[in-house]
PDB file of C-alpha atoms in Angstrom:
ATOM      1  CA  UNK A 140       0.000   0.000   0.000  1.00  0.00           C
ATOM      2  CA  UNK A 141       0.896   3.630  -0.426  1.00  0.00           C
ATOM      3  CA  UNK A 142      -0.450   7.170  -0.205  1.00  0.00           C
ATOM      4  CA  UNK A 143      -0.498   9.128  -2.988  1.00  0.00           C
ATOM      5  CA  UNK A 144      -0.540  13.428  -3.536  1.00  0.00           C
ATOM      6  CA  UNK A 145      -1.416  15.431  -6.275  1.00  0.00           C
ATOM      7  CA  UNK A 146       0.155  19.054  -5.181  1.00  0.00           C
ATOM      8  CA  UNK A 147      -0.250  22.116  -7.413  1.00  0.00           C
ATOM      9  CA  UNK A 148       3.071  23.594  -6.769  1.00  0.00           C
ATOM     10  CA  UNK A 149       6.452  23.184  -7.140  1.00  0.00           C
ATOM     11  CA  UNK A 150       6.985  23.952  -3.269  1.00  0.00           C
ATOM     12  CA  UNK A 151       4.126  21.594  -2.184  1.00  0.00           C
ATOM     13  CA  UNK A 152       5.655  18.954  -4.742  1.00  0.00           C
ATOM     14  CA  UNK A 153       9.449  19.397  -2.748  1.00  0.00           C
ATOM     15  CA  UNK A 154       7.846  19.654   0.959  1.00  0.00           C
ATOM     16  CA  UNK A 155       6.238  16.355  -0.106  1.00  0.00           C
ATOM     17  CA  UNK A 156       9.453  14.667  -1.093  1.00  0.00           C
ATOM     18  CA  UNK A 157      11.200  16.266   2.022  1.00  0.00           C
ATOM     19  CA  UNK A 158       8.566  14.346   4.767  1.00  0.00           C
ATOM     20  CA  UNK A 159      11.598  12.128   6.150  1.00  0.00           C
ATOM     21  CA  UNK A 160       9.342   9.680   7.718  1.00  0.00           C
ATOM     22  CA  UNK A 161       8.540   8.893   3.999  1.00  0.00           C
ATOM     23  CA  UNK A 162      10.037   7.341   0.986  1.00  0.00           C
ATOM     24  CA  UNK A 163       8.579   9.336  -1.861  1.00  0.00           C
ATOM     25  CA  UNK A 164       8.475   8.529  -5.665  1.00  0.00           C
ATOM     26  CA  UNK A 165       7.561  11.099  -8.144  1.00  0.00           C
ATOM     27  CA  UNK A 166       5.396  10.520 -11.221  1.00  0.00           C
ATOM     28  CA  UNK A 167       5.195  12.449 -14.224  1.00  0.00           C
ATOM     29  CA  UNK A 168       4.519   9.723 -16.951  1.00  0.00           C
ATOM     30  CA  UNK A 169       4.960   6.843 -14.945  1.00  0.00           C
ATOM     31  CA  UNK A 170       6.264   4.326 -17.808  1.00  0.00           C
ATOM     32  CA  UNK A 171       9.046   3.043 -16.170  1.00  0.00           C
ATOM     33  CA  UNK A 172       7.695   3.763 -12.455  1.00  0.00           C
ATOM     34  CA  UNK A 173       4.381   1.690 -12.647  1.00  0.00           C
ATOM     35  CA  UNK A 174       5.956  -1.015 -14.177  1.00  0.00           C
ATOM     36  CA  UNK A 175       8.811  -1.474 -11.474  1.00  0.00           C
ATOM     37  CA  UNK A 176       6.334  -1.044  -9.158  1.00  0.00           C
ATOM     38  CA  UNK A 177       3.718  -4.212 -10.522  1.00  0.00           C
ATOM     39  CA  UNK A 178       7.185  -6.137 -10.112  1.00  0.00           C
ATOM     40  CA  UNK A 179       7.946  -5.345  -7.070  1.00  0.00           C
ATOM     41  CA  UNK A 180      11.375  -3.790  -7.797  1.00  0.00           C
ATOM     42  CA  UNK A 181      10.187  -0.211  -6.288  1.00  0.00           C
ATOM     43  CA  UNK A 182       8.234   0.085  -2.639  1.00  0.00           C
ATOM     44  CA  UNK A 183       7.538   3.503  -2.076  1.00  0.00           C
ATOM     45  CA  UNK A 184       5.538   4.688   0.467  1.00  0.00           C
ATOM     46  CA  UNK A 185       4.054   7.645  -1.057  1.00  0.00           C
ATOM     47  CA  UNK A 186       3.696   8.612  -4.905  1.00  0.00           C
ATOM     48  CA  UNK A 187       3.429  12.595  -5.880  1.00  0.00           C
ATOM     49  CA  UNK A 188       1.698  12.754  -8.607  1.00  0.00           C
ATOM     50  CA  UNK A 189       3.392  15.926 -10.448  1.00  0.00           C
ATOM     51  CA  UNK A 190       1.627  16.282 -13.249  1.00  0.00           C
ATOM     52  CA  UNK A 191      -0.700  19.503 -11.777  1.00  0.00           C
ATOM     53  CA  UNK A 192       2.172  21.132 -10.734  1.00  0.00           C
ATOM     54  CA  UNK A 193       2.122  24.582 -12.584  1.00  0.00           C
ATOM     55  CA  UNK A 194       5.123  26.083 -14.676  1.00  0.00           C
ATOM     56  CA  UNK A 195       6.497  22.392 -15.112  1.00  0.00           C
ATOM     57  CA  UNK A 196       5.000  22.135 -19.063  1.00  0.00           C
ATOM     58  CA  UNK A 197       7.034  24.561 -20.282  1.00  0.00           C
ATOM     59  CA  UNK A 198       9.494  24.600 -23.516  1.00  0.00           C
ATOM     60  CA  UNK A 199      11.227  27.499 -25.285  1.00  0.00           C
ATOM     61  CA  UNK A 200      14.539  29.168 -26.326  1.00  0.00           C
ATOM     62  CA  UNK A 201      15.954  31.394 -23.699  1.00  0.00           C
ATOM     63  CA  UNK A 202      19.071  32.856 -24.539  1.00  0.00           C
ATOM     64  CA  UNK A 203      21.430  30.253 -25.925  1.00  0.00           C
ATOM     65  CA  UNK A 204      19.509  27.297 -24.516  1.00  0.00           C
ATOM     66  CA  UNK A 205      16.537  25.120 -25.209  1.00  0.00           C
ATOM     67  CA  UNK A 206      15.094  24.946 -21.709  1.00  0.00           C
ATOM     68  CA  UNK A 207      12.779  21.659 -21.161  1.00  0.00           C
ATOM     69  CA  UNK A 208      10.420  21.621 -18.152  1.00  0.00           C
ATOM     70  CA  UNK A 209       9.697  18.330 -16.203  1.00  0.00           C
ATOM     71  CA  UNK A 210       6.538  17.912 -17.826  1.00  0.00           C
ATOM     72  CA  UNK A 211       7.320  18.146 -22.024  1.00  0.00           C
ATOM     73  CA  UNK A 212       6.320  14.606 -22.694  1.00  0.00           C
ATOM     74  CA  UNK A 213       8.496  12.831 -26.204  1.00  0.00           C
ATOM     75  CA  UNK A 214       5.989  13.737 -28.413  1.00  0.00           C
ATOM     76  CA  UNK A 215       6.357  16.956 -28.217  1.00  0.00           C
ATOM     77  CA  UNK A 216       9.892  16.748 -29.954  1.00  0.00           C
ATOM     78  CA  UNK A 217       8.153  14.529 -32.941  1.00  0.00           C
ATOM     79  CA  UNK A 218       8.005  17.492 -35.595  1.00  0.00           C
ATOM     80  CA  UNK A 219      11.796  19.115 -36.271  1.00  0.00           C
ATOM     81  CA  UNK A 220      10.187  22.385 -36.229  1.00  0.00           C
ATOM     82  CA  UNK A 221       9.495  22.153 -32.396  1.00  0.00           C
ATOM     83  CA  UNK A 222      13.182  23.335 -31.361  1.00  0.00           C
ATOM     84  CA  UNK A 223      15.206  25.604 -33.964  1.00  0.00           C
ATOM     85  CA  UNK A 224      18.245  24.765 -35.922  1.00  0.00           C
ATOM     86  CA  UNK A 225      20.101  21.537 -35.696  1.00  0.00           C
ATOM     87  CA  UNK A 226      18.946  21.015 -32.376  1.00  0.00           C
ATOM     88  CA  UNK A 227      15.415  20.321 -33.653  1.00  0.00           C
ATOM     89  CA  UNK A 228      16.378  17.907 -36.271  1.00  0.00           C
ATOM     90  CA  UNK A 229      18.627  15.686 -33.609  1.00  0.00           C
ATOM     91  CA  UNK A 230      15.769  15.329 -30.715  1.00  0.00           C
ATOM     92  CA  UNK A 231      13.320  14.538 -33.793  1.00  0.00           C
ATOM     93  CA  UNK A 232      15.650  11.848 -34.846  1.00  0.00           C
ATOM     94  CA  UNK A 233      16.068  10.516 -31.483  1.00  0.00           C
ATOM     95  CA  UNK A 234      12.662  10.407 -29.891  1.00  0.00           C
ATOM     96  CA  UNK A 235      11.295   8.800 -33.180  1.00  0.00           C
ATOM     97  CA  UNK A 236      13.881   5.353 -31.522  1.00  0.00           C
ATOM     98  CA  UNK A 237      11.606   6.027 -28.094  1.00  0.00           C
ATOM     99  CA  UNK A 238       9.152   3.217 -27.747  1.00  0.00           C
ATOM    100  CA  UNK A 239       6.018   3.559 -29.485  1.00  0.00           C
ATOM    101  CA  UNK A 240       3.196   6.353 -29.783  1.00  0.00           C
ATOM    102  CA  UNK A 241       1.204   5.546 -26.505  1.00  0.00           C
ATOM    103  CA  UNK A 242       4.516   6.033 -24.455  1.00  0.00           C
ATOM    104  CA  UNK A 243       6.108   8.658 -26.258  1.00  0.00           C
ATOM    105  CA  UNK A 244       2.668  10.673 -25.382  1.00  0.00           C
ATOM    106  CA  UNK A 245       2.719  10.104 -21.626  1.00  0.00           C
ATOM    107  CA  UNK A 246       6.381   9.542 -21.022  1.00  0.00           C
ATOM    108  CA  UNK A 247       8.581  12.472 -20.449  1.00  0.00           C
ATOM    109  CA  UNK A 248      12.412  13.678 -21.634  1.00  0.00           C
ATOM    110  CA  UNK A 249      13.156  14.740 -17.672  1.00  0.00           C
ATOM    111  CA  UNK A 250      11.436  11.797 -16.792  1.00  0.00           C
ATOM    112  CA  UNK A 251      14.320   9.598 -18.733  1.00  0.00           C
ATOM    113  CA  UNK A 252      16.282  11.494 -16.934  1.00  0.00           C
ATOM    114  CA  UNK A 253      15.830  10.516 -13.646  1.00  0.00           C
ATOM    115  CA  UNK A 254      15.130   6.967 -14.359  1.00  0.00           C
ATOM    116  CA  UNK A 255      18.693   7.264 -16.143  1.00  0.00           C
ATOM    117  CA  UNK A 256      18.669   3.677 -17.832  1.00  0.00           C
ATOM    118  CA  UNK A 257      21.475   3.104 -19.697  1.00  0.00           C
ATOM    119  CA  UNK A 258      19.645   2.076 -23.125  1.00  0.00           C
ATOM    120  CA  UNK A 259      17.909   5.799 -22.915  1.00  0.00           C
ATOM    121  CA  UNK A 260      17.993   8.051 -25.524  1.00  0.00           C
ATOM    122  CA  UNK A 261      17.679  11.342 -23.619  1.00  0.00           C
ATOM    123  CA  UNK A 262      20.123  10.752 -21.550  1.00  0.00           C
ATOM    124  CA  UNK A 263      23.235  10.475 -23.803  1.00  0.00           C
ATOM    125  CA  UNK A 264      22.218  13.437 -26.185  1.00  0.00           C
ATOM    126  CA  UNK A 265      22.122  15.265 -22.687  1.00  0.00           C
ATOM    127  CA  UNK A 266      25.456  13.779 -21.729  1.00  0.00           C
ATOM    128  CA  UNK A 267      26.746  14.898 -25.704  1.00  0.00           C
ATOM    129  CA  UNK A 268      25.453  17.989 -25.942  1.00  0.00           C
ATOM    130  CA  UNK A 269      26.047  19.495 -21.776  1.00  0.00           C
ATOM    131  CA  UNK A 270      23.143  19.553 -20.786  1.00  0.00           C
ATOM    132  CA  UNK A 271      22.468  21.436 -17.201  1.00  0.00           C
ATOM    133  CA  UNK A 272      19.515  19.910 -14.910  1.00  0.00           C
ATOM    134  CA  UNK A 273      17.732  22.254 -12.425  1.00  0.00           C
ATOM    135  CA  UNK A 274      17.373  19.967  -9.321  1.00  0.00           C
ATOM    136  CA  UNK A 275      15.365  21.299  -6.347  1.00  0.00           C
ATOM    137  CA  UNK A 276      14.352  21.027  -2.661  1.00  0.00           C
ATOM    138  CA  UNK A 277      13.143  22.688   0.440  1.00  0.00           C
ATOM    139  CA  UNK A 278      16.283  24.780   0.351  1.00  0.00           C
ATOM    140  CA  UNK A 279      16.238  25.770  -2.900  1.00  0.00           C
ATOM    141  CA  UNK A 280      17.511  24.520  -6.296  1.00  0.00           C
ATOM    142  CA  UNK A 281      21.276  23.757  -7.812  1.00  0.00           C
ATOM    143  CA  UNK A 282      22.810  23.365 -11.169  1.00  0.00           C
ATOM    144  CA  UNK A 283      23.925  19.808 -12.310  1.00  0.00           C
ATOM    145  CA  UNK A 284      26.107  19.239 -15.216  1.00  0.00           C
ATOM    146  CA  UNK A 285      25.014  16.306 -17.151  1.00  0.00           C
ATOM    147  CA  UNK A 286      28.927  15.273 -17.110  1.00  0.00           C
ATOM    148  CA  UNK A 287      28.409  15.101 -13.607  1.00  0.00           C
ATOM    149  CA  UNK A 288      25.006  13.479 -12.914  1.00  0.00           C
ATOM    150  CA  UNK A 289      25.299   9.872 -14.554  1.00  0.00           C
ATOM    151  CA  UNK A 290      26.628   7.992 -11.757  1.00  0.00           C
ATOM    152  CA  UNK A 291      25.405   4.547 -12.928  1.00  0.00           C
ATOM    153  CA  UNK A 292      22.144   2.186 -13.969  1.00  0.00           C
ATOM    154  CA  UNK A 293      19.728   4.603 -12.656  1.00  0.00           C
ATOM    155  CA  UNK A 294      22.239   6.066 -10.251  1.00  0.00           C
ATOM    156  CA  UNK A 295      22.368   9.723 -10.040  1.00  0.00           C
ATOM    157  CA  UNK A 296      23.407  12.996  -8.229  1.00  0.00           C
ATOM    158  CA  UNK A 297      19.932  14.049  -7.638  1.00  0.00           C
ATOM    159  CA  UNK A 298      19.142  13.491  -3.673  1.00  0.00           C
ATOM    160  CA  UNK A 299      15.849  11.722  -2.445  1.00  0.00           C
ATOM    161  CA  UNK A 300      14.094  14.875  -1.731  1.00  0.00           C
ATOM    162  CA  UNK A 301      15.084  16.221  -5.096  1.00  0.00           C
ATOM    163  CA  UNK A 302      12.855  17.265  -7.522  1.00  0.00           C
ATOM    164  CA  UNK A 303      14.525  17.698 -11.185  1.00  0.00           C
ATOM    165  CA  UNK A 304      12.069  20.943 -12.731  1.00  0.00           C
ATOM    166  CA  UNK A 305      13.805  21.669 -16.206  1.00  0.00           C
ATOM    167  CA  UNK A 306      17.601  20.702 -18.200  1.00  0.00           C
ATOM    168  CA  UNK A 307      18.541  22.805 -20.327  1.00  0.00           C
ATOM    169  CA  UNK A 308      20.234  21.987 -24.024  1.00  0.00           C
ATOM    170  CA  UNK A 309      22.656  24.295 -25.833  1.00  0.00           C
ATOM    171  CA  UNK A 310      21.052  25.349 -29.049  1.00  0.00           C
ATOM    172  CA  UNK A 311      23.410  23.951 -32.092  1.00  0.00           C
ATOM    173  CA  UNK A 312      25.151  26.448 -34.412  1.00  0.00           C
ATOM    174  CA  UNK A 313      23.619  26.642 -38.060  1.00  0.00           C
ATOM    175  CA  UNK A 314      27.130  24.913 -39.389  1.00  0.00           C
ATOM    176  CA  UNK A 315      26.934  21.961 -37.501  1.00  0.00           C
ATOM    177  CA  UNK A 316      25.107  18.701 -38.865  1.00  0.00           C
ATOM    178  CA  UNK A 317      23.125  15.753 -36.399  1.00  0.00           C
ATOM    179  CA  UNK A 318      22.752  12.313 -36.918  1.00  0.00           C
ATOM    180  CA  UNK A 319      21.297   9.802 -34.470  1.00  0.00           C
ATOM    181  CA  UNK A 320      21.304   5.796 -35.331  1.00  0.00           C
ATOM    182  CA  UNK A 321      20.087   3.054 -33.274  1.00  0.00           C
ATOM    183  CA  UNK A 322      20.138  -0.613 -33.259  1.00  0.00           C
ATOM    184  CA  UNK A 323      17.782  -3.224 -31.358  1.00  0.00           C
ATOM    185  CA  UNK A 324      16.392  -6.739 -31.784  1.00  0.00           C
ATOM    186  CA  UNK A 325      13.180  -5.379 -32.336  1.00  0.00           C
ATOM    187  CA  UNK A 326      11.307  -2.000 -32.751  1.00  0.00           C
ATOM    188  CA  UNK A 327      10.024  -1.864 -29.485  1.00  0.00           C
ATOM    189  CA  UNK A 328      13.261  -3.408 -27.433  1.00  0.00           C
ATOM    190  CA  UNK A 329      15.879  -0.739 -25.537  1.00  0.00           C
ATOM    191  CA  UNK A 330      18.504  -0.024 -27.740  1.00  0.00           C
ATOM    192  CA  UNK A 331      21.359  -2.505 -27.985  1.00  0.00           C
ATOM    193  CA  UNK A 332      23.672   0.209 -29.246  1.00  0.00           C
ATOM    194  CA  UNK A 333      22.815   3.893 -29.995  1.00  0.00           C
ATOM    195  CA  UNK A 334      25.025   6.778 -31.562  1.00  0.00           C
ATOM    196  CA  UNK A 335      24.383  10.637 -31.117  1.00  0.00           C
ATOM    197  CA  UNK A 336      26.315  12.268 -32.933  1.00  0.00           C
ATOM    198  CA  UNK A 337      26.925  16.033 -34.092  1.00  0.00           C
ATOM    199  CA  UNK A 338      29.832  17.585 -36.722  1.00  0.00           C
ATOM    200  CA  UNK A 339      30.982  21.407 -36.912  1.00  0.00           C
ATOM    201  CA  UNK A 340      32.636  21.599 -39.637  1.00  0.00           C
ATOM    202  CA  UNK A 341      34.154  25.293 -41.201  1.00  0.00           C
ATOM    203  CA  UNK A 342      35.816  25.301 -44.565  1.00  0.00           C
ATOM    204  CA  UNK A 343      35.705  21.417 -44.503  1.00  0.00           C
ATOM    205  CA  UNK A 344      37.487  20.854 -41.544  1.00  0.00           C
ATOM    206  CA  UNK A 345      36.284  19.648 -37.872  1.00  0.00           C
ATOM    207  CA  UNK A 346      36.019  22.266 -35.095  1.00  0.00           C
ATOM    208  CA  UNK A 347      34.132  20.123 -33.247  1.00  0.00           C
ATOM    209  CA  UNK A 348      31.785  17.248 -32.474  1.00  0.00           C
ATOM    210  CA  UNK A 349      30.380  15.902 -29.679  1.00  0.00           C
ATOM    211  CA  UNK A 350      29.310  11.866 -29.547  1.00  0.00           C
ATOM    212  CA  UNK A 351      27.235  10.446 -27.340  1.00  0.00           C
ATOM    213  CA  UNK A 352      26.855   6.638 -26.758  1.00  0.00           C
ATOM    214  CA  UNK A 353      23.574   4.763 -25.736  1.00  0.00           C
ATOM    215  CA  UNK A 354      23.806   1.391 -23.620  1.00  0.00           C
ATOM    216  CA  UNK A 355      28.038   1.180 -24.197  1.00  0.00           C
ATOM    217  CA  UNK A 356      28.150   1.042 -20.694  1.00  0.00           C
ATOM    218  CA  UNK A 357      26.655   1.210 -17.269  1.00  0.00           C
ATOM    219  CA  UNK A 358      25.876   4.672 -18.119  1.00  0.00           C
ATOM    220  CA  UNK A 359      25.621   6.927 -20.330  1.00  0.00           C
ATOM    221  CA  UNK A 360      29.056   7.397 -22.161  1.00  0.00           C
ATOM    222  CA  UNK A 361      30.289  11.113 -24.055  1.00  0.00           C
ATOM    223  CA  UNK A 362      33.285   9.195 -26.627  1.00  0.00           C
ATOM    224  CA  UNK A 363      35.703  11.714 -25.706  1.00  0.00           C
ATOM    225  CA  UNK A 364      38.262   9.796 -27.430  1.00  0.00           C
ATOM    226  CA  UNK A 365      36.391   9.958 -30.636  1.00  0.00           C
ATOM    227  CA  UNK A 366      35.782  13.167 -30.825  1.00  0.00           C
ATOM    228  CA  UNK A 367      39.633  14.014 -29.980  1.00  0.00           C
ATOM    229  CA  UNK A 368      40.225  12.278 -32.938  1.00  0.00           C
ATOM    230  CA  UNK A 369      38.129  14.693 -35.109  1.00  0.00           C
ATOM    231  CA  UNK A 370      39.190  17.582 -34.245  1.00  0.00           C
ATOM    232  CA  UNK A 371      41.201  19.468 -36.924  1.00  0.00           C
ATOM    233  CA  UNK A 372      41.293  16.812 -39.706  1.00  0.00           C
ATOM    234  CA  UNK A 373      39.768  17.624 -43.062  1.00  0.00           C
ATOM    235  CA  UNK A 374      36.187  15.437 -43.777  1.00  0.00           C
ATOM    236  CA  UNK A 375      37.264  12.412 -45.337  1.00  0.00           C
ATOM    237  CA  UNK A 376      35.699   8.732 -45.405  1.00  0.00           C
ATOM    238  CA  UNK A 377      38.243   6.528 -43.178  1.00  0.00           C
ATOM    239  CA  UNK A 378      38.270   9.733 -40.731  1.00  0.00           C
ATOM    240  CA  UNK A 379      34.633   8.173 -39.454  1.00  0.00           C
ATOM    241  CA  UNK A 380      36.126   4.720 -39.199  1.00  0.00           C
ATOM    242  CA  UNK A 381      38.863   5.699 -37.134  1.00  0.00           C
ATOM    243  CA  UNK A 382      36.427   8.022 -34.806  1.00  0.00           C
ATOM    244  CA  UNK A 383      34.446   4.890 -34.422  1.00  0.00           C
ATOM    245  CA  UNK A 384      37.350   2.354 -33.607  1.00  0.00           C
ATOM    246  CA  UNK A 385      38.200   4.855 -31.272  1.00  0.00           C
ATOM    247  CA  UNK A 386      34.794   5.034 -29.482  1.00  0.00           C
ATOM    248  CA  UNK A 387      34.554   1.112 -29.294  1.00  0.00           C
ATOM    249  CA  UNK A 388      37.829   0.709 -27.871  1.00  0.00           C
ATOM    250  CA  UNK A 389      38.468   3.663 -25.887  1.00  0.00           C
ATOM    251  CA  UNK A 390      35.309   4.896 -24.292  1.00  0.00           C
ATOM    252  CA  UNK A 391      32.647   1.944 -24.569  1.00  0.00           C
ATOM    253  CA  UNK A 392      32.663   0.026 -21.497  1.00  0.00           C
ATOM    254  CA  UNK A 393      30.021  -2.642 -22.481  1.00  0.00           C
ATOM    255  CA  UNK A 394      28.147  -4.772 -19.935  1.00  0.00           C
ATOM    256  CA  UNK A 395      26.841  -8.081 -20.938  1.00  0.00           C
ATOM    257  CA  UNK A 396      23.198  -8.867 -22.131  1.00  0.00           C
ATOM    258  CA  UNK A 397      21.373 -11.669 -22.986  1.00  0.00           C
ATOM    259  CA  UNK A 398      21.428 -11.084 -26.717  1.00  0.00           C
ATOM    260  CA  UNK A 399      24.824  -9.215 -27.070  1.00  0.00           C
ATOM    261  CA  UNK A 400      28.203  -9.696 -25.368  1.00  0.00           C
ATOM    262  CA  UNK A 401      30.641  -6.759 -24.926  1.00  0.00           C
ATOM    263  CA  UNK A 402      32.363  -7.684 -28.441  1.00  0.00           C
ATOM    264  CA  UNK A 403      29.281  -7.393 -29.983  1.00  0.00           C
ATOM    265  CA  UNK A 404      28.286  -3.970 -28.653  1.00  0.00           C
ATOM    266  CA  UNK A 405      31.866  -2.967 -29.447  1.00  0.00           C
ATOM    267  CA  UNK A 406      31.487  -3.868 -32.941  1.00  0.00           C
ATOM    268  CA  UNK A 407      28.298  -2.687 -32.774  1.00  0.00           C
ATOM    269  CA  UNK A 408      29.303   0.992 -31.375  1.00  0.00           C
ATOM    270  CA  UNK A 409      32.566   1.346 -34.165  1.00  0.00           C
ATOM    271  CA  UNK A 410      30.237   0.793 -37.177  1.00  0.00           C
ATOM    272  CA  UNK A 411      27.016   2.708 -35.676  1.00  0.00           C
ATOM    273  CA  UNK A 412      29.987   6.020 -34.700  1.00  0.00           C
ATOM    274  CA  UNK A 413      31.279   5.686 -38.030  1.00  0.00           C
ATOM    275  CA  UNK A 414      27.636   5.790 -39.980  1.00  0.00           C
ATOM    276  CA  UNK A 415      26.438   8.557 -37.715  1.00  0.00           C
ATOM    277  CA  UNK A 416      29.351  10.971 -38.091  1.00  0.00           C
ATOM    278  CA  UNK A 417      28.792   9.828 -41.839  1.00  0.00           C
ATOM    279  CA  UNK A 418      24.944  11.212 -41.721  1.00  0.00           C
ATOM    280  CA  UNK A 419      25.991  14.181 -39.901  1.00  0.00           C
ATOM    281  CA  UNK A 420      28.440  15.204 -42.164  1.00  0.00           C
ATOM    282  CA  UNK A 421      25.709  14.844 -45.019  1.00  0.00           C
ATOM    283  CA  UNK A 422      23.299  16.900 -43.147  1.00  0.00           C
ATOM    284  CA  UNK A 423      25.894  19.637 -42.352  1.00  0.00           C
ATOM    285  CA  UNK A 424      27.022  19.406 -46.194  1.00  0.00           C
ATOM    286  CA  UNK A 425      22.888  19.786 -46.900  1.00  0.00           C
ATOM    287  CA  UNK A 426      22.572  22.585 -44.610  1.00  0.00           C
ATOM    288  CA  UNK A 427      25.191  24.753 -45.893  1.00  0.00           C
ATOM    289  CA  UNK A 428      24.157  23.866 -49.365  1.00  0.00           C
ATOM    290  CA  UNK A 429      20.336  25.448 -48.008  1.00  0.00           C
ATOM    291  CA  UNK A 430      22.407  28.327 -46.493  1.00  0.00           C
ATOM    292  CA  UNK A 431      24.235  29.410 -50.174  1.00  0.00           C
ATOM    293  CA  UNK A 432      21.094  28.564 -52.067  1.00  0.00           C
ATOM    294  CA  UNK A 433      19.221  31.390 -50.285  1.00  0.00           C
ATOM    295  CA  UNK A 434      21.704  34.188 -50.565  1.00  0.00           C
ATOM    296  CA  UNK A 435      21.424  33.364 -54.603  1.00  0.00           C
TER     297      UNK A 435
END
């Protein structure tokens, strides 16, 4: 049995979460809570139901960020044209790999977030791209760096009594092209490997890229090494197999599963690396071709 609140404010949500006599569980969509729940896995004693809490729904550009409030459910990311630039085009590609329709319509991108799976989409784009979460509590909120938040399968820096309100996402410059790729036994299975990946490149060379890796590890895992290897060198073909080497057998850490041993999600990760810095370099290549045919 447990009790179960419905508060209408971001203060009544975090004095809820704060009752120490309590172990508190929040729900927002509830896909992954409900179901450990049924099994068993999760025994809270109270759910808060945060899906009245105003100011939580909220998406839009401020500044140089795309700031995403704890209730903007997938679908909203479905159509490109729902975040500007790049940006747009590299959530639409990922949340399109979430699930199915039913899910994607109930189940939220902050949610993901503090469920941190290792198979989850959202949560190595937010790794990639340095993403900050808002995290707060009865004595106010903090700052989290993504970079600093994964700690392990669904281990995180957020605190008990912590509610996570918005993350924020760096917009992505105009010259810079997006590609995400996934692979998975079936359509609707967790990833088995998953590639984020974006490419700035200026007068056909690198300047940067950032690479994120999806169930390559315990956690969430930014291929540093990759992208080191990138930097500075002119686009050319065996350029993305040598990125994706790199990523298999420098920064994947696989973990076992059922259908695919760690050499297999290696293998997996250097091809998928190498066909998404491919795709991204085509969609940069598109979008500056867009950019010269409109000053014509």
């Amino acid at each position: 049995m447990f009790d179960y609140v419905a508060p209408r404010s971001v203060r009544e949500t975090v004095d809820a979460l704060g009752d120490p006599g309590r172990t508190a569980a929040v729900i927002a969509g509830g896909q992954s809570l409900l179901l450990e729940m049924h099994l068993w896995r999760r025994r809270p004693d109270l759910v808060v139901d945060v899906n009245r809490v105003a100011g939580l729904d909220g998406l839009g550009v401020d500044g140089g960020s795309l700031r995403v409030g704890a209730l903007v459910r997938h679908a909203a990311f479905e159509a490109p044209q729902a975040v500007p630039g790049p940006l747009g085009t590299l959530f639409q590609q990922a949340v399109t790999n979430i699930a199915h329709p039913p899910i994607r319509a109930r189940g939220t991108l902050v949610g993901s977030l503090a469920w941190a799976h290792p198979a989850s989409e959202w949560c190595a784009v937010a790794l990639a791209l340095d993403a900050d979460l808002t995290l707060r509590d009865s004595d106010g909120a903090r700052q989290v760096p993504a970079r600093d938040y994964f700690q392990g399968p669904h281990r995180t820096a957020r605190r008990p009594r912590e509610l996570i309100t918005s993350v924020r996402f760096p917009l992505l410059s105009d010259d810079t092209g997006v590609a995400f790729i996934e692979h998975r036994r079936t359509h609707f299975c967790f990833a088995t490997v998953a590639v984020s990946a974006t490419l700035t490149v200026r007068d056909g060379v690198i300047t940067g890229s950032r690479i994120g890796l999806v169930n390559a590890s315990d956690r969430p895992v930014r291929a540093l090494a990759a992208e080191q290897s990138l930097l500075g060198a002119e686009i050319a073909d065996d350029l993305y197999h040598r990125a994706g080497r790199a990523a298999a057998e420098q920064d994947a850490a696989p973990v076992a599963e059922p259908f695919a041993d760690p050499g297999y999600k290696r293998q997996a990760v250097a091809v998928l690396v190498g066909r998404a810095l491919r795709r991204a370099a085509a969609d940069q290549r598109s979008r500056a071709a867009g950019r010269t045919e409109g000053l014509r």
